[in-house]
Short mmCIF file of C-alpha atoms and ligand atoms in Angstrom, two decimals:
data_model
loop_
_atom_site.label_atom_id
_atom_site.label_comp_id
_atom_site.label_asym_id
_atom_site.label_seq_id
_atom_site.Cartn_x
_atom_site.Cartn_y
_atom_site.Cartn_z
CA MET A 5 -89.28 -56.45 38.96
CA GLY A 6 -85.46 -56.88 39.37
CA ALA A 7 -83.90 -59.98 37.76
CA ARG A 8 -83.22 -62.81 39.73
CA THR A 9 -79.81 -62.41 41.42
CA ASN A 10 -77.97 -65.55 41.76
CA GLU A 11 -74.63 -65.68 43.44
CA PRO A 12 -73.23 -69.38 43.58
CA LYS A 13 -72.73 -70.49 47.25
CA ASP A 14 -69.11 -71.61 46.91
CA PHE A 15 -67.75 -68.84 45.10
CA PRO A 16 -65.68 -70.14 42.31
CA GLN A 17 -62.44 -68.56 41.41
CA HIS A 18 -63.25 -68.92 37.60
CA LEU A 19 -66.49 -68.29 36.44
CA ASP A 20 -67.72 -70.16 33.37
CA LEU A 21 -71.01 -68.29 32.84
CA VAL A 22 -71.88 -64.68 34.16
CA VAL A 23 -74.97 -62.98 33.01
CA VAL A 24 -75.70 -59.16 33.78
CA LYS A 25 -79.35 -58.82 33.33
CA GLY A 26 -81.08 -55.49 32.14
CA VAL A 27 -78.03 -53.12 32.73
CA ARG A 28 -77.39 -49.65 30.85
CA ALA A 29 -74.33 -50.66 28.93
CA VAL A 30 -72.26 -47.53 28.01
CA ASP A 31 -69.37 -47.77 25.73
CA PRO A 32 -68.65 -44.50 23.57
CA SER A 33 -65.92 -46.44 21.45
CA ARG A 34 -68.69 -48.18 19.89
CA GLU A 35 -71.60 -45.58 20.28
CA LEU A 36 -73.27 -47.96 22.77
CA ASP A 37 -75.80 -46.53 25.25
CA ALA A 38 -78.55 -49.21 25.78
CA ILE A 39 -80.17 -51.40 28.37
CA VAL A 40 -78.92 -54.84 27.47
CA ASP A 41 -78.23 -58.23 28.72
CA VAL A 42 -74.41 -59.06 28.77
CA VAL A 43 -73.34 -62.63 28.59
CA VAL A 44 -69.87 -63.77 29.60
CA GLU A 45 -68.72 -67.31 28.93
CA ARG A 46 -65.29 -68.61 30.03
CA GLY A 47 -64.05 -64.90 30.34
CA ARG A 48 -65.26 -63.55 26.80
CA ILE A 49 -68.23 -61.70 26.40
CA THR A 50 -70.40 -63.85 24.02
CA ARG A 51 -73.56 -61.77 23.88
CA ILE A 52 -74.89 -58.08 24.07
CA GLY A 53 -78.42 -57.07 23.34
CA ALA A 54 -81.92 -56.38 24.55
CA ASP A 55 -83.04 -59.67 26.48
CA ALA A 56 -79.87 -61.50 24.75
CA ALA A 57 -79.61 -63.92 27.68
CA PRO A 58 -81.43 -67.29 26.84
CA GLU A 59 -83.80 -68.43 29.53
CA ASP A 60 -81.81 -71.65 30.09
CA TYR A 61 -78.72 -69.59 30.60
CA LEU A 62 -80.84 -67.62 33.22
CA LYS A 63 -82.03 -70.55 34.97
CA SER A 64 -78.66 -72.65 35.13
CA GLU A 65 -77.35 -73.47 38.48
CA GLN A 66 -73.98 -72.73 37.30
CA ALA A 67 -74.82 -69.24 36.00
CA CYS A 68 -73.75 -66.13 38.08
CA VAL A 69 -76.72 -63.83 37.67
CA ILE A 70 -76.48 -60.10 38.21
CA ASP A 71 -79.32 -57.82 38.46
CA GLY A 72 -78.43 -54.62 36.19
CA GLN A 73 -81.53 -52.69 37.11
CA GLY A 74 -80.64 -48.92 37.66
CA ARG A 75 -76.86 -49.71 37.17
CA TRP A 76 -74.39 -49.09 34.45
CA LEU A 77 -71.84 -51.30 32.82
CA LEU A 78 -68.71 -49.65 31.58
CA PRO A 79 -65.80 -50.85 30.11
CA ALA A 80 -62.90 -51.29 32.76
CA PHE A 81 -60.91 -48.14 33.16
CA VAL A 82 -57.31 -47.25 32.23
CA ASP A 83 -55.31 -45.29 34.46
CA LEU A 84 -52.27 -43.49 32.75
CA HIS A 85 -50.59 -42.36 36.07
CA ALA A 86 -50.19 -44.41 39.26
CA HIS A 87 -47.64 -44.68 41.77
CA PHE A 88 -47.20 -48.19 43.27
CA ARG A 89 -44.41 -47.87 45.88
CA GLU A 90 -42.72 -51.46 45.05
CA PRO A 91 -40.06 -51.66 44.71
CA GLY A 92 -38.60 -49.62 47.58
CA GLN A 93 -41.37 -48.16 49.77
CA GLU A 94 -43.65 -51.14 50.46
CA TYR A 95 -44.88 -49.42 53.67
CA LYS A 96 -46.78 -47.06 51.57
CA GLU A 97 -47.97 -49.37 48.75
CA GLU A 98 -47.17 -52.68 47.39
CA ILE A 99 -47.97 -53.83 43.81
CA SER A 100 -50.52 -56.10 45.20
CA SER A 101 -52.44 -53.44 47.53
CA GLY A 102 -52.27 -51.08 44.46
CA LEU A 103 -53.78 -53.54 42.26
CA ARG A 104 -56.55 -54.49 44.60
CA ALA A 105 -57.30 -50.70 44.95
CA ALA A 106 -57.23 -50.53 41.16
CA ALA A 107 -59.79 -53.08 40.80
CA ALA A 108 -62.19 -51.82 43.59
CA GLY A 109 -62.10 -48.33 41.43
CA GLY A 110 -63.20 -49.85 38.43
CA PHE A 111 -59.45 -50.23 36.70
CA GLY A 112 -58.66 -53.15 34.56
CA HIS A 113 -55.13 -51.50 33.56
CA VAL A 114 -52.66 -49.23 35.29
CA CYS A 115 -49.62 -47.47 34.26
CA CYS A 116 -47.02 -47.14 37.02
CA MET A 117 -44.51 -44.32 37.27
CA ALA A 118 -40.97 -44.85 37.42
CA ASN A 119 -40.00 -43.10 40.73
CA THR A 120 -39.81 -46.10 42.47
CA LYS A 121 -36.57 -47.15 44.61
CA PRO A 122 -34.59 -48.06 42.90
CA ILE A 123 -35.76 -45.76 39.98
CA ASN A 124 -37.28 -47.90 37.02
CA ASP A 125 -34.70 -47.07 34.49
CA THR A 126 -33.50 -50.42 33.82
CA ARG A 127 -34.90 -53.81 32.43
CA ALA A 128 -34.59 -55.44 35.78
CA VAL A 129 -36.98 -52.99 37.45
CA THR A 130 -39.57 -53.14 34.71
CA GLU A 131 -39.55 -56.77 34.62
CA LEU A 132 -39.53 -56.96 38.52
CA MET A 133 -42.63 -55.01 38.30
CA VAL A 134 -44.55 -56.96 35.34
CA ALA A 135 -43.56 -60.18 37.13
CA ARG A 136 -45.24 -59.23 40.53
CA ALA A 137 -48.29 -57.91 38.81
CA ARG A 138 -48.78 -61.25 36.76
CA GLU A 139 -48.22 -63.11 40.10
CA HIS A 140 -51.17 -61.07 41.67
CA GLY A 141 -53.43 -61.23 38.62
CA GLY A 142 -56.50 -59.09 38.26
CA THR A 143 -56.05 -55.68 37.08
CA ARG A 144 -53.04 -55.48 34.53
CA LEU A 145 -50.00 -53.24 35.27
CA HIS A 146 -47.92 -51.30 32.53
CA PRO A 147 -44.70 -49.94 33.69
CA ILE A 148 -43.96 -46.40 32.54
CA ALA A 149 -39.95 -46.21 32.43
CA ALA A 150 -37.73 -43.35 33.20
CA ILE A 151 -36.64 -40.89 30.48
CA THR A 152 -33.19 -40.30 32.13
CA LYS A 153 -31.02 -42.41 34.04
CA GLY A 154 -31.73 -42.13 37.67
CA GLN A 155 -34.37 -39.35 36.75
CA ARG A 156 -31.52 -36.76 36.64
CA GLY A 157 -32.12 -35.29 33.53
CA GLU A 158 -28.93 -35.89 31.95
CA GLU A 159 -28.60 -39.28 30.04
CA LEU A 160 -31.19 -41.00 28.45
CA THR A 161 -32.37 -44.50 29.38
CA GLU A 162 -32.13 -47.60 27.08
CA MET A 163 -35.90 -47.07 26.00
CA ALA A 164 -35.76 -50.04 23.53
CA ASP A 165 -34.78 -52.40 26.29
CA LEU A 166 -37.24 -50.94 28.55
CA ARG A 167 -40.01 -51.31 25.83
CA ASP A 168 -39.05 -54.78 25.22
CA ALA A 169 -39.49 -55.57 28.93
CA GLY A 170 -43.13 -54.11 29.00
CA ALA A 171 -42.63 -50.36 29.23
CA VAL A 172 -45.45 -48.47 27.33
CA GLY A 173 -44.15 -45.17 27.97
CA VAL A 174 -41.42 -42.96 29.42
CA SER A 175 -41.61 -40.29 32.10
CA ASP A 176 -39.54 -38.80 34.83
CA ASP A 177 -42.65 -37.98 36.59
CA GLY A 178 -42.12 -36.38 40.12
CA VAL A 179 -39.38 -34.09 38.23
CA CYS A 180 -39.25 -32.46 35.13
CA VAL A 181 -36.70 -32.94 32.22
CA MET A 182 -35.44 -29.41 32.38
CA SER A 183 -32.78 -29.41 29.50
CA SER A 184 -33.95 -28.69 26.00
CA VAL A 185 -31.14 -30.86 24.50
CA VAL A 186 -32.14 -33.67 26.43
CA MET A 187 -35.82 -33.41 26.05
CA ARG A 188 -35.25 -33.16 22.22
CA ARG A 189 -33.28 -36.31 22.30
CA ALA A 190 -35.59 -38.11 24.43
CA LEU A 191 -38.35 -37.17 21.96
CA GLU A 192 -36.23 -38.27 18.98
CA TYR A 193 -35.31 -41.50 20.24
CA ALA A 194 -38.79 -42.44 21.66
CA ARG A 195 -40.25 -41.55 18.25
CA THR A 196 -38.24 -44.57 16.81
CA PHE A 197 -40.48 -46.96 18.99
CA ASP A 198 -43.52 -44.83 18.65
CA MET A 199 -43.47 -44.44 22.62
CA PRO A 200 -45.14 -41.59 24.25
CA VAL A 201 -42.88 -39.08 26.35
CA ILE A 202 -44.77 -37.98 29.32
CA GLN A 203 -43.59 -35.03 30.90
CA HIS A 204 -43.97 -33.57 34.52
CA CYS A 205 -44.33 -29.95 33.61
CA GLU A 206 -42.50 -27.94 36.28
CA ASP A 207 -39.79 -25.31 35.67
CA HIS A 208 -37.88 -26.34 38.94
CA GLY A 209 -36.05 -22.80 38.91
CA LEU A 210 -39.43 -21.22 39.36
CA THR A 211 -40.81 -23.71 42.22
CA GLY A 212 -37.85 -23.97 44.74
CA GLY A 213 -39.42 -24.12 48.24
CA ALA A 214 -42.91 -24.02 46.95
CA GLN A 215 -45.89 -25.64 49.28
CA MET A 216 -48.91 -24.81 46.99
CA HIS A 217 -50.24 -22.48 44.23
CA GLU A 218 -48.81 -19.02 43.97
CA GLY A 219 -51.59 -16.74 44.69
CA ALA A 220 -53.53 -14.67 47.69
CA VAL A 221 -54.37 -17.90 49.44
CA ALA A 222 -50.61 -18.91 49.57
CA THR A 223 -49.96 -15.05 50.66
CA LYS A 224 -52.45 -15.26 53.52
CA LEU A 225 -50.91 -18.51 54.86
CA GLY A 226 -47.48 -17.44 54.31
CA LEU A 227 -46.28 -20.18 52.16
CA ARG A 228 -44.08 -19.92 49.23
CA GLY A 229 -45.88 -20.42 45.89
CA TRP A 230 -45.82 -22.64 42.91
CA PRO A 231 -46.66 -20.10 39.89
CA ARG A 232 -48.65 -21.10 36.88
CA VAL A 233 -45.92 -20.03 34.68
CA ALA A 234 -43.85 -22.84 35.83
CA GLU A 235 -46.12 -25.23 34.17
CA ASP A 236 -47.00 -23.14 31.19
CA ILE A 237 -43.21 -22.35 30.36
CA ILE A 238 -42.38 -26.19 30.02
CA VAL A 239 -45.61 -27.12 28.20
CA ALA A 240 -44.59 -24.34 25.45
CA ARG A 241 -41.32 -25.36 25.16
CA ASP A 242 -42.21 -29.12 24.76
CA LEU A 243 -44.78 -28.28 22.46
CA LEU A 244 -42.29 -26.66 20.27
CA LEU A 245 -39.93 -29.75 20.48
CA ALA A 246 -42.91 -32.08 19.87
CA GLU A 247 -43.76 -30.09 16.77
CA ALA A 248 -40.08 -30.16 15.65
CA THR A 249 -39.55 -33.74 16.21
CA GLY A 250 -42.85 -35.19 15.16
CA ALA A 251 -42.73 -37.26 18.51
CA ARG A 252 -45.63 -38.17 20.62
CA TYR A 253 -45.76 -35.87 23.62
CA HIS A 254 -48.10 -36.26 26.64
CA VAL A 255 -48.58 -33.81 29.46
CA ALA A 256 -49.22 -35.26 32.66
CA HIS A 257 -51.65 -33.94 35.24
CA VAL A 258 -52.44 -30.52 33.57
CA SER A 259 -53.33 -27.83 36.34
CA THR A 260 -53.27 -24.40 34.39
CA GLU A 261 -55.72 -22.34 32.21
CA GLY A 262 -52.58 -21.40 30.41
CA ALA A 263 -51.59 -25.19 29.63
CA VAL A 264 -54.76 -25.67 28.51
CA ARG A 265 -54.86 -22.72 25.97
CA LEU A 266 -51.27 -24.00 24.59
CA ILE A 267 -52.47 -27.68 24.30
CA ARG A 268 -55.63 -26.43 22.42
CA GLU A 269 -53.52 -24.37 20.09
CA ALA A 270 -51.01 -27.20 19.26
CA LYS A 271 -53.71 -29.91 18.67
CA SER A 272 -55.52 -27.57 16.27
CA ARG A 273 -52.00 -27.35 14.62
CA GLY A 274 -51.85 -31.20 14.34
CA ILE A 275 -49.11 -31.52 16.86
CA HIS A 276 -49.22 -34.95 18.22
CA VAL A 277 -49.76 -33.99 22.12
CA THR A 278 -52.41 -35.64 24.54
CA ALA A 279 -52.99 -34.59 27.94
CA GLU A 280 -54.37 -35.79 31.36
CA VAL A 281 -56.24 -34.22 34.32
CA THR A 282 -56.63 -35.56 37.72
CA PRO A 283 -59.90 -35.65 39.68
CA HIS A 284 -58.48 -33.41 42.35
CA HIS A 285 -57.54 -30.67 39.88
CA LEU A 286 -61.10 -30.95 38.57
CA MET A 287 -62.62 -30.56 42.01
CA LEU A 288 -60.43 -28.58 44.38
CA THR A 289 -58.89 -25.28 44.39
CA ASP A 290 -55.97 -23.87 46.66
CA GLU A 291 -58.94 -22.93 49.24
CA ALA A 292 -58.84 -26.49 50.08
CA VAL A 293 -55.14 -25.86 51.75
CA VAL A 294 -56.47 -23.21 54.10
CA GLY A 295 -55.95 -24.74 57.72
CA TYR A 296 -52.51 -26.00 56.22
CA ARG A 297 -54.09 -29.19 55.32
CA THR A 298 -51.16 -31.38 53.99
CA TYR A 299 -53.48 -34.06 52.44
CA CYS A 300 -54.23 -31.19 49.88
CA LYS A 301 -50.68 -30.66 49.01
CA VAL A 302 -50.02 -32.04 45.65
CA ASN A 303 -47.56 -31.49 42.87
CA PRO A 304 -48.63 -29.56 40.64
CA PRO A 305 -50.54 -27.72 43.41
CA LEU A 306 -54.31 -27.18 43.39
CA ARG A 307 -55.06 -23.81 41.55
CA GLU A 308 -57.90 -21.48 41.44
CA ALA A 309 -61.50 -21.47 40.11
CA ARG A 310 -60.58 -20.21 36.87
CA ASP A 311 -58.27 -22.89 36.23
CA VAL A 312 -60.64 -25.48 37.48
CA ALA A 313 -63.31 -24.12 35.03
CA ALA A 314 -60.69 -24.28 32.19
CA LEU A 315 -59.77 -27.92 33.02
CA ARG A 316 -63.51 -28.96 33.17
CA ALA A 317 -64.36 -27.32 29.63
CA ALA A 318 -61.18 -28.72 28.19
CA LEU A 319 -62.00 -32.33 29.64
CA ALA A 320 -65.70 -31.91 28.29
CA ASP A 321 -64.42 -30.84 24.84
CA GLY A 322 -61.67 -33.42 24.42
CA THR A 323 -58.69 -31.08 24.38
CA ILE A 324 -57.66 -32.77 27.51
CA ASP A 325 -57.82 -36.33 26.69
CA ALA A 326 -57.77 -38.51 29.67
CA ILE A 327 -58.69 -38.61 33.35
CA ALA A 328 -55.61 -40.13 35.30
CA THR A 329 -55.56 -40.44 39.16
CA ASP A 330 -51.60 -39.59 39.93
CA HIS A 331 -52.33 -42.22 42.78
CA ALA A 332 -49.51 -41.22 45.18
CA PRO A 333 -49.71 -43.18 48.42
CA HIS A 334 -47.91 -41.87 51.51
CA SER A 335 -48.01 -43.03 55.26
CA PRO A 336 -48.96 -40.73 58.04
CA LEU A 337 -45.17 -40.23 58.69
CA GLU A 338 -45.10 -38.18 55.36
CA LYS A 339 -48.42 -36.39 55.74
CA GLU A 340 -49.10 -35.70 59.38
CA CYS A 341 -46.38 -33.05 59.75
CA GLU A 342 -45.46 -29.53 58.75
CA MET A 343 -46.43 -28.24 55.29
CA GLU A 344 -42.76 -27.85 54.49
CA SER A 345 -41.98 -31.45 55.00
CA ALA A 346 -45.18 -33.07 53.92
CA SER A 347 -44.67 -35.41 50.69
CA PRO A 348 -46.80 -34.23 47.98
CA GLY A 349 -49.74 -36.44 46.51
CA MET A 350 -52.78 -38.34 47.39
CA VAL A 351 -54.30 -41.54 46.68
CA GLY A 352 -56.85 -41.77 43.97
CA LEU A 353 -57.67 -45.16 42.30
CA GLU A 354 -60.75 -45.74 44.64
CA LEU A 355 -62.30 -42.27 44.43
CA VAL A 356 -62.60 -41.58 40.72
CA VAL A 357 -66.15 -42.60 40.63
CA PRO A 358 -67.52 -41.27 43.76
CA VAL A 359 -65.77 -37.89 43.42
CA LEU A 360 -66.42 -37.52 39.54
CA LEU A 361 -69.92 -38.74 39.16
CA GLU A 362 -70.72 -35.15 40.50
CA LEU A 363 -69.61 -33.62 37.30
CA VAL A 364 -71.67 -36.15 35.22
CA ARG A 365 -74.77 -35.51 37.07
CA THR A 366 -74.75 -31.75 36.57
CA GLY A 367 -74.09 -32.24 32.90
CA GLU A 368 -70.77 -30.48 33.03
CA LEU A 369 -69.21 -33.68 31.92
CA PRO A 370 -71.33 -35.92 29.30
CA LEU A 371 -71.34 -39.53 30.50
CA ALA A 372 -70.03 -40.42 27.04
CA ARG A 373 -66.88 -38.23 27.61
CA PHE A 374 -66.43 -39.47 31.29
CA VAL A 375 -66.33 -42.97 29.90
CA ASP A 376 -64.05 -42.17 26.92
CA ALA A 377 -61.60 -40.45 29.09
CA LEU A 378 -61.20 -43.42 31.27
CA THR A 379 -61.22 -46.10 28.78
CA ARG A 380 -60.40 -45.66 24.97
CA SER A 381 -58.72 -42.28 25.33
CA PRO A 382 -56.09 -43.39 27.75
CA ALA A 383 -55.64 -46.82 26.34
CA SER A 384 -54.84 -45.40 22.79
CA ILE A 385 -52.31 -42.87 24.23
CA VAL A 386 -50.06 -45.84 25.57
CA ALA A 387 -51.05 -48.06 22.51
CA LEU A 388 -53.08 -50.53 24.79
CA ASP A 389 -56.12 -52.41 23.56
CA ALA A 390 -58.86 -50.70 25.26
CA PRO A 391 -61.44 -52.43 27.31
CA ARG A 392 -64.69 -52.75 25.11
CA LEU A 393 -68.18 -53.83 25.74
CA ALA A 394 -68.30 -56.02 22.55
CA GLU A 395 -69.06 -59.38 21.62
CA GLY A 396 -65.98 -61.69 21.33
CA VAL A 397 -63.59 -59.73 23.43
CA ARG A 398 -62.27 -60.35 26.76
CA ALA A 399 -64.64 -59.21 29.64
CA GLU A 400 -63.14 -56.30 31.17
CA PHE A 401 -65.94 -54.41 32.70
CA THR A 402 -67.23 -52.47 35.75
CA LEU A 403 -70.59 -52.32 37.34
CA ILE A 404 -71.50 -49.17 38.85
CA ASP A 405 -74.52 -47.76 40.94
CA PRO A 406 -74.94 -44.31 40.15
CA GLU A 407 -77.38 -43.63 42.77
CA VAL A 408 -76.43 -45.37 45.74
CA GLU A 409 -75.55 -43.11 48.76
CA HIS A 410 -72.48 -43.91 50.59
CA VAL A 411 -69.56 -42.54 52.65
CA VAL A 412 -65.86 -43.23 51.51
CA SER A 413 -63.79 -43.88 54.72
CA ALA A 414 -60.15 -44.99 55.27
CA ALA A 415 -61.24 -48.24 56.43
CA SER A 416 -63.21 -48.97 53.37
CA LEU A 417 -59.93 -48.34 51.01
CA ARG A 418 -58.00 -51.12 49.67
CA SER A 419 -54.95 -49.02 49.23
CA LYS A 420 -52.20 -49.32 51.80
CA SER A 421 -52.31 -45.48 52.38
CA LYS A 422 -55.35 -43.50 53.28
CA ASN A 423 -53.93 -39.96 52.32
CA SER A 424 -56.91 -38.21 50.74
CA PRO A 425 -58.78 -35.19 51.46
CA PHE A 426 -61.98 -36.63 49.96
CA LEU A 427 -62.48 -39.18 52.92
CA ASP A 428 -65.51 -39.28 55.28
CA ARG A 429 -67.86 -37.47 53.07
CA ALA A 430 -71.16 -38.50 51.54
CA TYR A 431 -71.09 -39.45 47.76
CA ARG A 432 -73.71 -40.79 45.46
CA GLY A 433 -72.38 -43.34 43.12
CA ARG A 434 -70.09 -46.07 43.50
CA VAL A 435 -68.16 -49.28 41.81
CA GLU A 436 -69.96 -52.60 42.97
CA LEU A 437 -67.98 -55.09 40.83
CA THR A 438 -65.16 -55.36 38.51
CA MET A 439 -64.85 -58.23 36.21
CA LEU A 440 -61.41 -59.10 34.27
CA GLY A 441 -61.53 -62.18 32.19
CA ASP A 442 -63.28 -65.05 34.01
CA GLU A 443 -62.77 -63.44 37.59
CA PHE A 444 -64.16 -60.84 39.78
CA ALA A 445 -61.01 -58.95 40.44
CA PHE A 446 -63.46 -56.79 42.81
CA ARG A 447 -66.70 -57.56 44.19
CA GLY A 448 -68.35 -55.16 46.67
CA ALA A 449 -70.71 -56.23 49.30
CA ALA A 450 -73.79 -54.95 47.50
CA ALA A 451 -72.88 -56.85 44.13
CA PHE A 452 -75.17 -59.52 44.78
CA ALA A 453 -77.34 -57.94 47.64
CA ARG A 454 -80.48 -57.84 45.65
CA GLY A 455 -82.41 -61.15 45.97
CA GLU A 456 -85.90 -62.30 44.58
CA SER A 457 -87.23 -60.78 47.92
CA ARG A 458 -86.40 -57.07 46.69
ZN1 LIG B 6 -45.99 -35.46 38.59
#
């Protein structure tokens, strides 16, 4: 009963006509959740609706027809938080490999953090990142520039210049802006261009030498702990500064119950705060570190079950606005070593769908909220036009098979680095195709595997 699937033999780089037939299209920004046909002509969505694809389109030899039965079509995702290691550490990730990983994960837009080498605190680095990404095509890259020069927490960067060069926000991610004076000035300055200030919330005085979350597991393992309060104290201070300045403040990778409570209260009082959470903080606890698993060393660290519960509830009710990957590629050199010397972080762009669909299936995270937290919501935080499933807009969407069972392995990742504790596990659901404009930025082996014989 599936629609005819037609993949042109000589796969053209630019596709004039693509039809996704009978697919469940979900775009909460327009309250869309229906079985429809979606027609893309020269990179734009021209028709969406039940049986909207004309017969002659479906029969056309030029048409690329995709069987949507049993699949979901979602707006392409927007990631607020990724670390591509170019310039400076291309052995971990290049802009091109990062963008390929992003497309394979369903992402149409990725915001890249400033802790490159050199640090993205000047127009030259921002421009280089934008230029490299344009050369590559596919997923679009949006730099997030540093708040302070050299991420030293002292002198502010030339934010106006950085914004003109393409930066969509500022962050010293990896380190926290510890000085209240500097943070206040940063918020005041960024406010004049309506740019969000994104904080990595960590009171470094409280986390010196920390390897993991401070708690019973750390004690058992004999590792120095990173207490929740080190995050909460910065969130609390910054919310007061955000209130005083009226600036747009964004909390990166929220990990504690306390930070959730503070953000919820601040939102209820109308403070301009937004927040993101990572898939690993939603799915793992500090128990995952048992066995000295360096692949589970992240910053902020994996917390406890009660934090995970608070994060899930906050994402579901919108207190936490967005899902962000904190994609942090590292080579075996930085990971296959002692806990103390291991670099924190894990790759994430290609794991969002397999890892998080479990929460959607159990009903803990409604599908519409899952999609919103990966599309409209993050886009609005950095003032990008969100990908949408609507007639007349540029085609930016991802096709998902929510039921297919598969194993994610290191070999299947496009990312240059393979550091993730989520590998070699069975999952249900994956990205099969990502279309951006008139091109398939990612096309999995199964995207066209359904023939008439099926
Ligand atoms: Zn961070």
